[in-house]
Amino acid sequence: MQTRDRFVDALRALGTVAVVLLHWLMPVVAWDGHRLEIGNALSGEGGWAVTWVAQIMPMMFFAAGCATYGSLRRATDGWSFLRRRLPRLLWPIGVFLAVWAVAGPALVAAGVPWAAVRRAAGTAPQLLWFIAVYLLVLALAPVFGRLHGKYRWGVLVGLAACAVAVDVARFTTGVTELGYLNAVLVWLIPHQLGFFYADGTLTRWSRGRLAAVAGGGIAVLTALVLLGPYPASMIGMPGAAMSNMNPPTVCLVALTGYQIALVLLLKPLILRLPARPVDWIQRHSMTVYLWHLTAAFLVFGVLLLGLGLTPPAPGTTSWWLTRPLWLAGLAALLAVFVFAFRWAEQREVRLPRPRVGLLGYAGLACLLVALLLVVTGGTLPPLDRGVDAVVRSDQALAVLLGALGVALGVLARRPTPAPAQVPGPTVTSQVAAPVLLAPREPVGAGR
């Protein structure tokens, strides 16, 4: 029986907590009666240094890669792998979007200013960029699982070289859109590094080698920021000429190198984290991630629109003194959201074996495009522009594509055939060996 890897679970829990705290402490929100302004507390002098530690998305993709490796070992084909992974993602996302789709118009009808609702409904779903990229990485995982078994480190070198080539092409041509190719290339790198942890390669590295990699990653990142066109911050900042996150740049590749080496150096300390909180966050990580920003918007709305209060300026004495109360209030409200919506994440659903795997992939593609439309356009259609504008909106197209994706998934399904009844003595069946991955030295790494 394969057991979960406590280190991977702890990394995912730490990453989830870090994302929540960062999103709860960063926003600087103001309402002038007509417009909701959202700034960033880290945009001041020296705030970029915090992002070199707080930008933990490489760690999240690394933990996901560790878990993916274990799933690939148990799968016999690409769709059998995906149908194990998709339900826990798609159910919580569907519930989240459905609630926001209803809540936005309801808040407007209740008298909440249109500008405030539109801004909140456009910002909260931006969290789904991570899910969209993760779904694409999952779709590619069977291919990269085979490449990992055949080419090993050559895969990582190739991905890094392609990411560099994308940045060179982007900056030499001035076509920023080229950089979005790195939305896949850059995040495949930590995901692929998760394979090297799960197959035992990175666990055999000495502390000296890990320290050298961490130092090298910091040195490369420093050189890129000082000598290249890249900003110092590893997250997007309001008013900045460019961002290392949107679209992703090779700075995140250097960040990945030092961050993964660092967490492996800290593995003994990470394994000492209390098991119960780690297990709780692990079971509810998707629900926590999806709803933590909604909790913040709700509290901001009550303070700014309901009570007319002005939050203290970041970094001031009153700001620091009120942070414990602020975090405690948000945590209590988030706990309510988790209690209300955790059923979607914990719902045990297995998609039946597809008749035509191509239909399943086509459905996934439709869902991905629908998700990207929501990320860029929000959940609230332009209700102030009339019915025709609503019908032609990105939100309406996202609904149609989402419905088409679900329909294709249903058409691709067929019930898993029951095992044939063989007369005579009971014989223990032999399970077919997985063909997606042939690990060298398997290590338990989660689901």
Short mmCIF file of C-alpha atoms in Angstrom, two decimals:
data_model
loop_
_atom_site.label_atom_id
_atom_site.label_comp_id
_atom_site.label_asym_id
_atom_site.label_seq_id
_atom_site.Cartn_x
_atom_site.Cartn_y
_atom_site.Cartn_z
CA MET A 1 0.00 0.00 0.00
CA GLN A 2 1.39 3.38 -1.01
CA THR A 3 1.38 6.00 1.73
CA ARG A 4 1.26 9.75 1.35
CA ASP A 5 4.51 11.70 1.46
CA ARG A 6 4.28 13.95 4.53
CA PHE A 7 6.88 16.33 3.11
CA VAL A 8 4.84 16.93 -0.04
CA ASP A 9 1.64 17.42 1.97
CA ALA A 10 3.44 19.87 4.25
CA LEU A 11 4.77 21.81 1.25
CA ARG A 12 1.29 22.12 -0.19
CA ALA A 13 -0.07 23.26 3.19
CA LEU A 14 2.72 25.81 3.62
CA GLY A 15 2.16 27.10 0.10
CA THR A 16 -1.58 27.45 0.67
CA VAL A 17 -1.06 29.38 3.91
CA ALA A 18 1.57 31.60 2.28
CA VAL A 19 -0.74 32.48 -0.62
CA VAL A 20 -3.61 33.29 1.74
CA LEU A 21 -1.49 35.49 4.03
CA LEU A 22 0.07 37.32 1.09
CA HIS A 23 -3.32 38.06 -0.47
CA TRP A 24 -4.75 39.18 2.86
CA LEU A 25 -1.85 41.49 3.73
CA MET A 26 -1.00 42.96 0.30
CA PRO A 27 -4.21 44.74 -0.79
CA VAL A 28 -4.55 48.47 -0.26
CA VAL A 29 -8.22 49.16 -0.98
CA ALA A 30 -9.93 52.54 -1.22
CA TRP A 31 -13.41 53.66 -2.24
CA ASP A 32 -14.01 57.27 -3.30
CA GLY A 33 -17.73 56.87 -3.82
CA HIS A 34 -17.39 56.08 -7.50
CA ARG A 35 -14.43 53.77 -7.97
CA LEU A 36 -12.85 50.88 -6.06
CA GLU A 37 -9.07 51.19 -6.14
CA ILE A 38 -6.88 48.19 -5.26
CA GLY A 39 -3.19 48.81 -4.65
CA ASN A 40 -0.34 46.69 -3.30
CA ALA A 41 1.34 47.21 0.05
CA LEU A 42 4.59 45.78 -1.38
CA SER A 43 4.85 48.42 -4.11
CA GLY A 44 6.79 50.68 -1.78
CA GLU A 45 10.56 50.80 -1.48
CA GLY A 46 12.07 47.43 -0.63
CA GLY A 47 8.82 45.51 -1.05
CA TRP A 48 10.32 43.53 -3.94
CA ALA A 49 12.59 41.68 -1.48
CA VAL A 50 9.55 40.12 0.20
CA THR A 51 8.45 38.67 -3.12
CA TRP A 52 11.69 36.69 -3.46
CA VAL A 53 10.47 34.67 -0.49
CA ALA A 54 6.69 35.05 -0.68
CA GLN A 55 6.31 34.06 -4.34
CA ILE A 56 5.84 30.37 -3.67
CA MET A 57 4.17 29.21 -6.88
CA PRO A 58 7.29 27.20 -7.89
CA MET A 59 6.88 25.25 -4.64
CA MET A 60 3.21 24.60 -5.39
CA PHE A 61 3.93 23.25 -8.87
CA PHE A 62 6.79 21.19 -7.42
CA ALA A 63 4.44 19.58 -4.88
CA ALA A 64 1.91 18.99 -7.66
CA GLY A 65 4.60 17.28 -9.74
CA CYS A 66 5.43 14.96 -6.87
CA ALA A 67 1.79 13.89 -6.59
CA THR A 68 1.41 13.64 -10.37
CA TYR A 69 4.30 11.19 -10.54
CA GLY A 70 2.49 8.81 -8.21
CA SER A 71 -0.72 9.08 -10.25
CA LEU A 72 1.14 8.40 -13.49
CA ARG A 73 2.58 5.21 -12.02
CA ARG A 74 -0.95 3.91 -11.41
CA ALA A 75 -2.39 4.94 -14.80
CA THR A 76 -2.43 2.91 -17.97
CA ASP A 77 -3.30 5.70 -20.39
CA GLY A 78 -3.53 9.48 -20.46
CA TRP A 79 -7.25 9.76 -19.91
CA SER A 80 -7.29 7.27 -17.05
CA PHE A 81 -4.75 9.53 -15.36
CA LEU A 82 -6.76 12.69 -15.98
CA ARG A 83 -10.09 11.24 -14.92
CA ARG A 84 -8.59 10.58 -11.49
CA ARG A 85 -7.34 14.14 -11.13
CA LEU A 86 -10.05 16.30 -12.69
CA PRO A 87 -13.09 15.86 -10.40
CA ARG A 88 -11.39 17.31 -7.31
CA LEU A 89 -10.51 20.39 -9.36
CA LEU A 90 -13.62 20.89 -11.48
CA TRP A 91 -16.29 20.48 -8.82
CA PRO A 92 -14.94 23.22 -6.48
CA ILE A 93 -14.31 25.54 -9.45
CA GLY A 94 -17.83 25.01 -10.79
CA VAL A 95 -19.37 25.79 -7.40
CA PHE A 96 -17.17 28.87 -6.96
CA LEU A 97 -18.08 30.30 -10.37
CA ALA A 98 -21.76 29.50 -9.94
CA VAL A 99 -21.90 31.35 -6.62
CA TRP A 100 -20.11 34.39 -8.04
CA ALA A 101 -22.30 34.37 -11.16
CA VAL A 102 -25.37 34.61 -8.93
CA ALA A 103 -23.90 36.85 -6.23
CA GLY A 104 -22.71 39.59 -8.60
CA PRO A 105 -26.13 40.51 -10.08
CA ALA A 106 -27.75 39.94 -6.67
CA LEU A 107 -25.43 42.47 -5.01
CA VAL A 108 -26.11 45.02 -7.76
CA ALA A 109 -29.85 44.47 -7.36
CA ALA A 110 -29.48 44.95 -3.60
CA GLY A 111 -27.99 48.41 -4.15
CA VAL A 112 -24.27 47.76 -3.87
CA PRO A 113 -22.49 50.17 -6.25
CA TRP A 114 -21.98 48.68 -9.70
CA ALA A 115 -18.34 49.78 -9.88
CA ALA A 116 -17.46 48.00 -6.64
CA VAL A 117 -19.22 44.77 -7.57
CA ARG A 118 -17.69 44.78 -11.05
CA ARG A 119 -14.18 45.23 -9.64
CA ALA A 120 -14.62 42.47 -7.07
CA ALA A 121 -16.22 40.10 -9.60
CA GLY A 122 -13.32 40.77 -11.96
CA THR A 123 -10.57 40.32 -9.37
CA ALA A 124 -11.64 37.29 -7.31
CA PRO A 125 -11.69 34.88 -10.29
CA GLN A 126 -8.15 35.89 -11.25
CA LEU A 127 -7.05 33.23 -8.76
CA LEU A 128 -8.12 30.71 -11.37
CA TRP A 129 -5.05 31.44 -13.53
CA PHE A 130 -3.21 28.89 -11.40
CA ILE A 131 -5.91 26.29 -11.97
CA ALA A 132 -5.94 26.94 -15.73
CA VAL A 133 -2.17 26.49 -16.01
CA TYR A 134 -2.28 23.46 -13.72
CA LEU A 135 -4.96 21.81 -15.87
CA LEU A 136 -2.79 22.35 -18.94
CA VAL A 137 0.24 20.94 -17.14
CA LEU A 138 -1.83 17.93 -16.08
CA ALA A 139 -2.93 17.37 -19.67
CA LEU A 140 0.73 17.33 -20.72
CA ALA A 141 1.86 15.20 -17.76
CA PRO A 142 1.56 11.78 -19.49
CA VAL A 143 3.84 13.01 -22.29
CA PHE A 144 6.36 14.52 -19.90
CA GLY A 145 6.22 11.41 -17.74
CA ARG A 146 7.49 9.38 -20.67
CA LEU A 147 10.08 12.03 -21.50
CA HIS A 148 11.27 11.98 -17.90
CA GLY A 149 11.86 8.24 -18.03
CA LYS A 150 13.78 8.52 -21.33
CA TYR A 151 15.69 11.81 -21.25
CA ARG A 152 15.81 12.72 -17.55
CA TRP A 153 17.68 16.01 -17.06
CA GLY A 154 17.59 16.71 -20.78
CA VAL A 155 13.88 17.53 -20.42
CA LEU A 156 14.60 20.25 -17.87
CA VAL A 157 17.45 21.67 -19.94
CA GLY A 158 15.19 21.76 -22.98
CA LEU A 159 12.37 23.49 -21.09
CA ALA A 160 14.75 26.11 -19.67
CA ALA A 161 16.31 26.73 -23.09
CA CYS A 162 12.86 27.20 -24.63
CA ALA A 163 11.88 29.63 -21.85
CA VAL A 164 15.02 31.69 -22.53
CA ALA A 165 14.29 31.65 -26.27
CA VAL A 166 10.75 32.90 -25.64
CA ASP A 167 12.04 35.84 -23.58
CA VAL A 168 14.66 36.68 -26.21
CA ALA A 169 12.02 36.63 -28.95
CA ARG A 170 9.63 38.68 -26.83
CA PHE A 171 12.09 41.46 -26.06
CA THR A 172 13.76 41.61 -29.45
CA THR A 173 10.48 41.75 -31.37
CA GLY A 174 8.54 43.79 -28.83
CA VAL A 175 5.62 41.35 -29.07
CA THR A 176 4.66 40.88 -25.43
CA GLU A 177 2.11 38.20 -26.29
CA LEU A 178 4.95 35.81 -27.18
CA GLY A 179 5.76 35.71 -23.49
CA TYR A 180 2.59 33.77 -22.74
CA LEU A 181 4.25 30.67 -24.16
CA ASN A 182 6.21 30.72 -20.91
CA ALA A 183 2.97 30.32 -18.97
CA VAL A 184 3.43 26.64 -19.76
CA LEU A 185 7.21 26.29 -20.17
CA VAL A 186 8.14 28.07 -16.94
CA TRP A 187 5.69 26.18 -14.73
CA LEU A 188 6.48 22.82 -16.28
CA ILE A 189 9.99 23.13 -14.82
CA PRO A 190 9.08 22.92 -11.09
CA HIS A 191 6.43 20.33 -11.96
CA GLN A 192 9.10 18.25 -13.68
CA LEU A 193 11.43 18.70 -10.71
CA GLY A 194 8.69 17.08 -8.65
CA PHE A 195 9.26 13.92 -10.71
CA PHE A 196 12.92 13.94 -9.65
CA TYR A 197 11.93 14.15 -6.01
CA ALA A 198 9.31 11.44 -6.34
CA ASP A 199 11.65 8.99 -8.10
CA GLY A 200 14.27 9.48 -5.37
CA THR A 201 16.84 11.48 -7.35
CA LEU A 202 16.70 14.71 -5.33
CA THR A 203 16.45 12.88 -2.01
CA ARG A 204 19.93 11.49 -2.66
CA TRP A 205 21.50 14.90 -3.20
CA SER A 206 23.86 16.07 -0.48
CA ARG A 207 23.19 19.22 1.51
CA GLY A 208 26.28 20.77 -0.08
CA ARG A 209 24.91 20.26 -3.58
CA LEU A 210 21.52 21.65 -2.60
CA ALA A 211 23.17 24.69 -1.03
CA ALA A 212 25.18 25.25 -4.22
CA VAL A 213 22.03 25.08 -6.34
CA ALA A 214 20.22 27.51 -4.02
CA GLY A 215 23.12 29.95 -4.13
CA GLY A 216 23.39 29.61 -7.90
CA GLY A 217 19.68 30.32 -8.31
CA ILE A 218 19.92 33.49 -6.22
CA ALA A 219 23.00 34.61 -8.17
CA VAL A 220 21.32 34.08 -11.54
CA LEU A 221 18.15 35.83 -10.39
CA THR A 222 20.19 38.79 -9.12
CA ALA A 223 22.07 39.03 -12.42
CA LEU A 224 18.85 38.90 -14.44
CA VAL A 225 17.34 41.75 -12.41
CA LEU A 226 20.49 43.91 -12.43
CA LEU A 227 21.56 43.34 -16.03
CA GLY A 228 18.37 42.45 -17.84
CA PRO A 229 15.04 44.14 -18.54
CA TYR A 230 13.34 42.42 -15.62
CA PRO A 231 11.77 44.11 -12.57
CA ALA A 232 12.98 43.15 -9.12
CA SER A 233 9.55 42.04 -7.91
CA MET A 234 8.49 38.44 -8.51
CA ILE A 235 4.83 39.45 -8.54
CA GLY A 236 3.01 42.09 -10.57
CA MET A 237 2.98 45.59 -9.10
CA PRO A 238 0.48 48.38 -9.87
CA GLY A 239 1.88 50.86 -12.35
CA ALA A 240 4.99 48.79 -13.16
CA ALA A 241 6.16 48.80 -16.77
CA MET A 242 6.24 44.99 -16.82
CA SER A 243 5.71 41.97 -14.61
CA ASN A 244 7.68 38.78 -14.09
CA MET A 245 4.37 36.94 -13.65
CA ASN A 246 2.19 38.18 -16.48
CA PRO A 247 3.53 36.85 -18.73
CA PRO A 248 6.05 34.69 -16.84
CA THR A 249 9.77 35.32 -17.42
CA VAL A 250 12.96 33.32 -16.92
CA CYS A 251 13.35 35.06 -13.56
CA LEU A 252 10.85 32.52 -12.27
CA VAL A 253 13.08 29.70 -13.53
CA ALA A 254 15.94 31.04 -11.39
CA LEU A 255 13.49 31.50 -8.50
CA THR A 256 12.44 27.86 -8.93
CA GLY A 257 16.04 26.66 -8.71
CA TYR A 258 16.82 28.32 -5.43
CA GLN A 259 13.38 27.83 -3.88
CA ILE A 260 13.18 24.06 -4.46
CA ALA A 261 16.77 23.57 -3.27
CA LEU A 262 15.98 25.63 -0.18
CA VAL A 263 12.85 23.68 0.80
CA LEU A 264 14.78 20.42 0.38
CA LEU A 265 17.46 21.80 2.71
CA LEU A 266 14.71 22.65 5.19
CA LYS A 267 13.01 19.27 4.86
CA PRO A 268 13.85 18.11 8.43
CA LEU A 269 12.20 21.25 9.84
CA ILE A 270 9.22 21.02 7.51
CA LEU A 271 8.59 17.43 8.58
CA ARG A 272 8.26 18.67 12.17
CA LEU A 273 5.12 20.65 11.39
CA PRO A 274 2.11 19.41 13.37
CA ALA A 275 0.33 16.68 11.46
CA ARG A 276 -3.27 17.69 12.22
CA PRO A 277 -3.13 21.24 10.77
CA VAL A 278 -1.22 19.95 7.74
CA ASP A 279 -3.80 17.22 7.15
CA TRP A 280 -6.70 19.67 7.52
CA ILE A 281 -5.24 22.14 5.03
CA GLN A 282 -4.38 19.29 2.68
CA ARG A 283 -7.99 18.09 2.66
CA HIS A 284 -9.38 21.60 2.15
CA SER A 285 -6.61 23.28 0.15
CA MET A 286 -8.68 23.92 -2.99
CA THR A 287 -11.61 25.35 -1.03
CA VAL A 288 -9.30 27.58 1.01
CA TYR A 289 -7.53 28.79 -2.12
CA LEU A 290 -10.72 29.58 -4.03
CA TRP A 291 -12.58 31.42 -1.28
CA HIS A 292 -9.92 33.31 0.69
CA LEU A 293 -10.00 36.34 -1.62
CA THR A 294 -13.81 36.39 -1.57
CA ALA A 295 -13.64 36.59 2.23
CA ALA A 296 -11.30 39.59 1.96
CA PHE A 297 -13.57 41.39 -0.51
CA LEU A 298 -16.57 40.82 1.72
CA VAL A 299 -14.81 42.34 4.73
CA PHE A 300 -13.48 45.25 2.67
CA GLY A 301 -16.99 45.85 1.38
CA VAL A 302 -18.45 45.98 4.88
CA LEU A 303 -15.72 48.33 6.12
CA LEU A 304 -15.62 50.68 3.14
CA LEU A 305 -19.19 50.67 1.81
CA GLY A 306 -21.17 49.63 4.86
CA LEU A 307 -19.37 51.42 7.69
CA GLY A 308 -17.53 54.10 5.72
CA LEU A 309 -14.23 53.31 7.45
CA THR A 310 -10.82 53.95 5.90
CA PRO A 311 -8.27 51.17 6.48
CA PRO A 312 -4.92 52.30 7.92
CA ALA A 313 -2.04 52.91 5.54
CA PRO A 314 0.31 49.91 5.16
CA GLY A 315 3.36 49.94 7.40
CA THR A 316 1.97 52.44 9.88
CA THR A 317 1.69 51.66 13.58
CA SER A 318 -2.08 51.33 13.40
CA TRP A 319 -1.73 48.98 10.41
CA TRP A 320 0.58 46.66 12.33
CA LEU A 321 -1.54 46.81 15.50
CA THR A 322 -4.71 45.89 13.61
CA ARG A 323 -3.21 43.01 11.59
CA PRO A 324 -3.86 40.29 14.21
CA LEU A 325 -7.53 41.31 14.44
CA TRP A 326 -7.72 41.62 10.63
CA LEU A 327 -6.28 38.14 10.06
CA ALA A 328 -8.42 36.59 12.78
CA GLY A 329 -11.60 38.06 11.29
CA LEU A 330 -10.73 36.91 7.79
CA ALA A 331 -9.80 33.45 9.06
CA ALA A 332 -13.17 33.15 10.83
CA LEU A 333 -15.06 34.17 7.69
CA LEU A 334 -12.99 31.83 5.53
CA ALA A 335 -13.80 29.01 7.94
CA VAL A 336 -17.48 29.66 7.22
CA PHE A 337 -16.84 29.44 3.48
CA VAL A 338 -14.86 26.24 3.91
CA PHE A 339 -17.62 24.69 6.03
CA ALA A 340 -20.19 25.68 3.39
CA PHE A 341 -18.32 24.54 0.28
CA ARG A 342 -15.89 21.82 1.32
CA TRP A 343 -18.33 19.17 0.11
CA ALA A 344 -17.43 20.07 -3.49
CA GLU A 345 -13.75 19.32 -2.90
CA GLN A 346 -14.35 16.16 -0.93
CA ARG A 347 -16.93 14.78 -3.33
CA GLU A 348 -15.74 11.37 -4.49
CA VAL A 349 -16.40 11.23 -8.23
CA ARG A 350 -14.69 9.04 -10.78
CA LEU A 351 -15.31 9.78 -14.43
CA PRO A 352 -16.09 6.48 -16.19
CA ARG A 353 -13.67 5.15 -18.74
CA PRO A 354 -14.18 7.14 -21.96
CA ARG A 355 -15.32 5.56 -25.19
CA VAL A 356 -13.27 8.07 -27.18
CA GLY A 357 -10.46 9.77 -25.27
CA LEU A 358 -10.31 12.51 -27.91
CA LEU A 359 -13.75 13.73 -26.86
CA GLY A 360 -12.54 14.01 -23.29
CA TYR A 361 -9.53 16.09 -24.33
CA ALA A 362 -11.75 18.30 -26.50
CA GLY A 363 -14.03 18.85 -23.53
CA LEU A 364 -11.04 19.75 -21.37
CA ALA A 365 -9.90 22.25 -24.00
CA CYS A 366 -13.34 23.92 -23.94
CA LEU A 367 -13.24 24.11 -20.15
CA LEU A 368 -9.75 25.64 -20.26
CA VAL A 369 -10.81 28.36 -22.69
CA ALA A 370 -13.90 29.08 -20.60
CA LEU A 371 -11.73 29.35 -17.50
CA LEU A 372 -9.35 31.77 -19.21
CA LEU A 373 -12.30 33.96 -20.29
CA VAL A 374 -13.42 34.16 -16.67
CA VAL A 375 -9.89 34.92 -15.46
CA THR A 376 -9.53 37.83 -17.88
CA GLY A 377 -13.13 39.09 -17.89
CA GLY A 378 -14.50 38.20 -14.45
CA THR A 379 -17.85 36.65 -13.63
CA LEU A 380 -20.05 39.74 -14.01
CA PRO A 381 -21.37 40.46 -17.52
CA PRO A 382 -21.92 44.10 -18.60
CA LEU A 383 -25.40 44.41 -17.10
CA ASP A 384 -25.32 48.18 -17.54
CA ARG A 385 -25.11 47.92 -21.35
CA GLY A 386 -28.28 46.03 -22.12
CA VAL A 387 -29.29 42.49 -23.01
CA ASP A 388 -27.43 42.47 -26.32
CA ALA A 389 -24.12 43.27 -24.62
CA VAL A 390 -24.71 40.52 -22.05
CA VAL A 391 -25.42 37.95 -24.78
CA ARG A 392 -22.24 38.93 -26.63
CA SER A 393 -20.07 39.08 -23.49
CA ASP A 394 -17.10 36.91 -22.59
CA GLN A 395 -19.10 35.59 -19.66
CA ALA A 396 -21.84 34.26 -21.97
CA LEU A 397 -19.22 32.65 -24.19
CA ALA A 398 -17.58 31.10 -21.13
CA VAL A 399 -20.94 29.58 -20.11
CA LEU A 400 -21.43 28.11 -23.58
CA LEU A 401 -17.91 26.69 -23.71
CA GLY A 402 -18.25 25.30 -20.20
CA ALA A 403 -21.52 23.59 -21.13
CA LEU A 404 -19.94 22.23 -24.32
CA GLY A 405 -16.98 20.91 -22.33
CA VAL A 406 -19.27 19.09 -19.91
CA ALA A 407 -21.36 17.75 -22.80
CA LEU A 408 -18.28 16.37 -24.56
CA GLY A 409 -17.22 14.74 -21.33
CA VAL A 410 -20.63 13.09 -20.99
CA LEU A 411 -20.58 11.91 -24.61
CA ALA A 412 -17.13 10.42 -24.06
CA ARG A 413 -18.26 8.37 -21.09
CA ARG A 414 -19.16 4.76 -20.89
CA PRO A 415 -19.64 2.59 -17.80
CA THR A 416 -16.66 0.58 -16.73
CA PRO A 417 -17.47 -3.03 -17.66
CA ALA A 418 -18.04 -5.38 -14.77
CA PRO A 419 -15.50 -8.18 -14.39
CA ALA A 420 -16.55 -11.44 -15.97
CA GLN A 421 -17.84 -14.10 -13.64
CA VAL A 422 -15.54 -17.10 -13.89
CA PRO A 423 -16.83 -20.37 -12.38
CA GLY A 424 -14.58 -22.33 -10.13
CA PRO A 425 -12.20 -21.37 -7.31
CA THR A 426 -11.46 -17.70 -6.62
CA VAL A 427 -8.28 -16.48 -8.27
CA THR A 428 -6.49 -13.26 -7.36
CA SER A 429 -6.51 -11.03 -10.42
CA GLN A 430 -3.38 -9.50 -11.84
CA VAL A 431 -3.46 -5.75 -12.41
CA ALA A 432 -2.01 -4.62 -15.70
CA ALA A 433 1.31 -2.83 -15.33
CA PRO A 434 1.09 0.92 -15.95
CA VAL A 435 2.49 2.04 -19.27
CA LEU A 436 2.73 5.78 -18.66
CA LEU A 437 5.77 5.72 -16.42
CA ALA A 438 8.53 3.31 -15.58
CA PRO A 439 10.14 4.74 -12.42
CA ARG A 440 13.66 3.81 -11.47
CA GLU A 441 13.39 4.05 -7.70
CA PRO A 442 9.79 4.90 -6.76
CA VAL A 443 9.12 6.89 -3.65
CA GLY A 444 5.63 7.43 -2.24
CA ALA A 445 4.62 10.95 -3.22
CA GLY A 446 0.99 11.53 -2.49
CA ARG A 447 -1.95 10.74 -4.69
#
